[in-house]
Amino acid sequence: MSNEPSINVDHDEAGANIEHGDHENAYSGLLVNDAHWAFGTDFEDPLAGVDTTVPEGVDPKDLAAYCLMLGDDALVFSQRISEWCSNAPDLEEDIALANIALDLLGQSRLLLARAAAADPGLVPQLPEGSPVPDEDRLAFFREDLQFRNVRLAEVPNGDFAEAVAKILIYSTWRLAIFERLQSSRDSVLSAIAVKGVKEMTYHRDFAGRWVLTLARGTDESKTRLLSALDGLWPLWEELFETHPTEASVAAAGIGVDPAEVADEAGVILDQVFAAAGIDRPERGVLAGVRGKKGRDGLHTEALSKMVADMQVVARQYPEGRW
Amino acid sequence: MTTQVNENQFDEAQLEGQFASTIKAKDRIEPRDWMPEKYRKTLVRQVAQHAHSEIIGMQPEGNWISRAPSLRRKAILLAKVQDEAGHGLYLYSAAETLGTTRNELTEKLIAGKQKYSSIFNYPTLSYTDVGTIGWLVDGAAICNQVPLCRTSFGPYCRAMIRVCKEESFHQRQGYELLMTMMRGTDEQRASVQESVNRFWWPSLMMFGPPDDDSPNTEQSMEWGIKTHTNDELRQKFVDMSVPQAEALGVTFPDDGLKWNEERGHYDFSTPDWDEFWAVVKGNGPCNEQRLAHRKRAWDEGAWVREAALAFADKSAAEEATK
């Protein structure tokens, strides 16, 4: 990586500099704009100040379609993980899962905003004068069949073993892709990947440790882990299938062909399984419909319900200001 | 007062004298200092109740994470609910310095033997409630908690400084959400007013029963665990909130609310204390739902906590044989 355009990342260092001053006025905090809150919770446009010019020789429509795929993966998976909030086995895991969901949500916002900037034609039309920003039009005003995420991301939540197994699989796959994407010719995608690599290294580590713990913990935890991996495994292959859009952005030097990272991701997963003393599940691949799968907008039944829930308030106020 | 004392060397009267002079000098009592048993018990009760409130308080707002109408608002809400889990963690840790454990306290909560703030027994019926809770409920909580940053027990006092700082940020975000919605459509403005109407009275009840009906206040003030009476704080909250409501463009549902030149405070009507006691005694709109949710999450996580302990034991045993 020679040039790394940076996107402002506010890592949570809450409490690092707490002053013992005047705490009397409950409203004094309304006026300060501290920089240490979670990414994406401030009042800025996510791509503020970033050059969004599409690099030469790249079809903006391909770039946008590709960003939508990656953005939908992150959005849908974040939505699922956030369902864990207040439901985790203990407070530490509740906080960790929320962190992962927040990281993915941040990635999806950048990717959706990038998609909209590259191809405004992709963005759903709303009534004249609607203040809804592009990232939200894409997230809340597309139909479920227009979502391009891989089907793994939408699998309904199971138990905690299912959560860590799914995060391990997703982050192992996505990290391998993002490591390459860091050298994308598109400076925005490259910056998103640089930020994402740091985040997903932690996600993979969190999930890997728990897979190890559950595999070697009790009989029950091992049984649950094996059953979770078994249930998810049919979706493993789909992660590495090349969609024509991915082939074309890879050829243009702005995207990554997922098939290229299949071996690498498989080796890493096998290392975790070996350390945990468990075997790779042996399951058939989950079929699509006439070959169409998540990347083509062909999903499982679970997605439309999830999307309906996610979009309900936004659609109630198509001209709403948030 | 941080020197460790051997209880056998002093008689009770001497210890009490030292304790009283520490309180009088407004110094901190630290975990290894001698303290009267009733002081310890009162503190455990208060800190536990506060910790439980943070954890139960994740639910009403968590109810809207999946449906937040913009991605930025989703990030803000998820980060806020995550902060509440974090507050619960520090407060349980503060309680643990008094000789109890998080597990023990959680079991008591689930068994209904310890309370949490009654405000969380009210339902969140619209996404707008997220903003109202931030503004009024967090605002009331800050009024209650700011004086605790100077409370006599060191660990509690230090936890509160951090909690208050984050709460004031949440309050600001809630107020900012309502402000933004007031600049939106008529439907949004109506929704803000409707939500404020529902939360105003329960927010006033957050300061507890009137002073002449609050049996623990006197002793707690003497010990420096509490520094203001319920009615003092309630008045302060009303005085601060009225100008905020005017700036926002909403009204509070109280015909008796008006400025009293003589007192230099706003007069306001009496909250419905029958409703307050009904909710405290378990008959609020969501008491059963909140406890059942917490119990389910705790019970469903039992196998994970057991696996983590078993894994730690096995790892320690392996380490020992190396």
PDB file of N, CA and C in Angstrom, chain B residues 235 238-239 242 246 255-269:
ATOM      1  N   GLN B 235     -37.500  19.234  41.584  1.00  0.00           N
ATOM      2  CA  GLN B 235     -37.694  20.652  41.272  1.00  0.00           C
ATOM      3  C   GLN B 235     -36.615  21.138  40.293  1.00  0.00           C
ATOM      4  N   VAL B 238     -37.394  19.913  36.814  1.00  0.00           N
ATOM      5  CA  VAL B 238     -38.483  20.667  36.174  1.00  0.00           C
ATOM      6  C   VAL B 238     -37.947  22.024  35.701  1.00  0.00           C
ATOM      7  N   ASP B 239     -37.193  22.688  36.569  1.00  0.00           N
ATOM      8  CA  ASP B 239     -36.669  24.016  36.221  1.00  0.00           C
ATOM      9  C   ASP B 239     -35.754  23.959  34.995  1.00  0.00           C
ATOM     10  N   VAL B 242     -38.121  22.903  31.467  1.00  0.00           N
ATOM     11  CA  VAL B 242     -39.098  23.796  30.845  1.00  0.00           C
ATOM     12  C   VAL B 242     -38.489  24.630  29.703  1.00  0.00           C
ATOM     13  N   GLU B 246     -39.431  24.547  25.635  1.00  0.00           N
ATOM     14  CA  GLU B 246     -39.765  25.736  24.845  1.00  0.00           C
ATOM     15  C   GLU B 246     -38.877  25.817  23.612  1.00  0.00           C
ATOM     16  N   ASP B 255     -51.307  21.254  33.397  1.00  0.00           N
ATOM     17  CA  ASP B 255     -51.921  22.585  33.445  1.00  0.00           C
ATOM     18  C   ASP B 255     -51.391  23.414  34.611  1.00  0.00           C
ATOM     19  N   GLY B 256     -50.873  22.726  35.610  1.00  0.00           N
ATOM     20  CA  GLY B 256     -50.389  23.442  36.783  1.00  0.00           C
ATOM     21  C   GLY B 256     -48.961  23.943  36.652  1.00  0.00           C
ATOM     22  N   LEU B 257     -48.360  23.716  35.506  1.00  0.00           N
ATOM     23  CA  LEU B 257     -46.957  24.092  35.336  1.00  0.00           C
ATOM     24  C   LEU B 257     -46.854  25.583  35.034  1.00  0.00           C
ATOM     25  N   LYS B 258     -46.330  26.358  35.985  1.00  0.00           N
ATOM     26  CA  LYS B 258     -46.086  27.779  35.686  1.00  0.00           C
ATOM     27  C   LYS B 258     -45.011  28.357  36.606  1.00  0.00           C
ATOM     28  N   TRP B 259     -44.373  29.408  36.141  1.00  0.00           N
ATOM     29  CA  TRP B 259     -43.272  30.033  36.878  1.00  0.00           C
ATOM     30  C   TRP B 259     -43.797  30.713  38.135  1.00  0.00           C
ATOM     31  N   ASN B 260     -43.129  30.489  39.237  1.00  0.00           N
ATOM     32  CA  ASN B 260     -43.486  31.128  40.499  1.00  0.00           C
ATOM     33  C   ASN B 260     -42.377  32.111  40.859  1.00  0.00           C
ATOM     34  N   GLU B 261     -42.698  33.386  40.654  1.00  0.00           N
ATOM     35  CA  GLU B 261     -41.705  34.448  40.832  1.00  0.00           C
ATOM     36  C   GLU B 261     -41.141  34.437  42.257  1.00  0.00           C
ATOM     37  N   GLU B 262     -42.053  34.235  43.192  1.00  0.00           N
ATOM     38  CA  GLU B 262     -41.677  34.299  44.606  1.00  0.00           C
ATOM     39  C   GLU B 262     -40.658  33.224  44.969  1.00  0.00           C
ATOM     40  N   ARG B 263     -40.948  31.999  44.543  1.00  0.00           N
ATOM     41  CA  ARG B 263     -40.053  30.880  44.868  1.00  0.00           C
ATOM     42  C   ARG B 263     -38.817  30.864  43.971  1.00  0.00           C
ATOM     43  N   GLY B 264     -38.946  31.470  42.809  1.00  0.00           N
ATOM     44  CA  GLY B 264     -37.851  31.384  41.847  1.00  0.00           C
ATOM     45  C   GLY B 264     -37.772  30.001  41.204  1.00  0.00           C
ATOM     46  N   HIS B 265     -38.891  29.304  41.197  1.00  0.00           N
ATOM     47  CA  HIS B 265     -38.953  27.962  40.602  1.00  0.00           C
ATOM     48  C   HIS B 265     -40.281  27.809  39.864  1.00  0.00           C
ATOM     49  N   TYR B 266     -40.358  26.752  39.049  1.00  0.00           N
ATOM     50  CA  TYR B 266     -41.642  26.424  38.430  1.00  0.00           C
ATOM     51  C   TYR B 266     -42.491  25.642  39.421  1.00  0.00           C
ATOM     52  N   ASP B 267     -43.781  26.001  39.494  1.00  0.00           N
ATOM     53  CA  ASP B 267     -44.738  25.155  40.210  1.00  0.00           C
ATOM     54  C   ASP B 267     -45.173  24.054  39.249  1.00  0.00           C
ATOM     55  N   PHE B 268     -45.527  22.917  39.793  1.00  0.00           N
ATOM     56  CA  PHE B 268     -46.050  21.838  38.941  1.00  0.00           C
ATOM     57  C   PHE B 268     -46.994  20.980  39.760  1.00  0.00           C
ATOM     58  N   SER B 269     -47.827  20.206  39.048  1.00  0.00           N
ATOM     59  CA  SER B 269     -48.836  19.396  39.735  1.00  0.00           C
ATOM     60  C   SER B 269     -48.189  18.164  40.363  1.00  0.00           C
TER      61      SER B 269
END
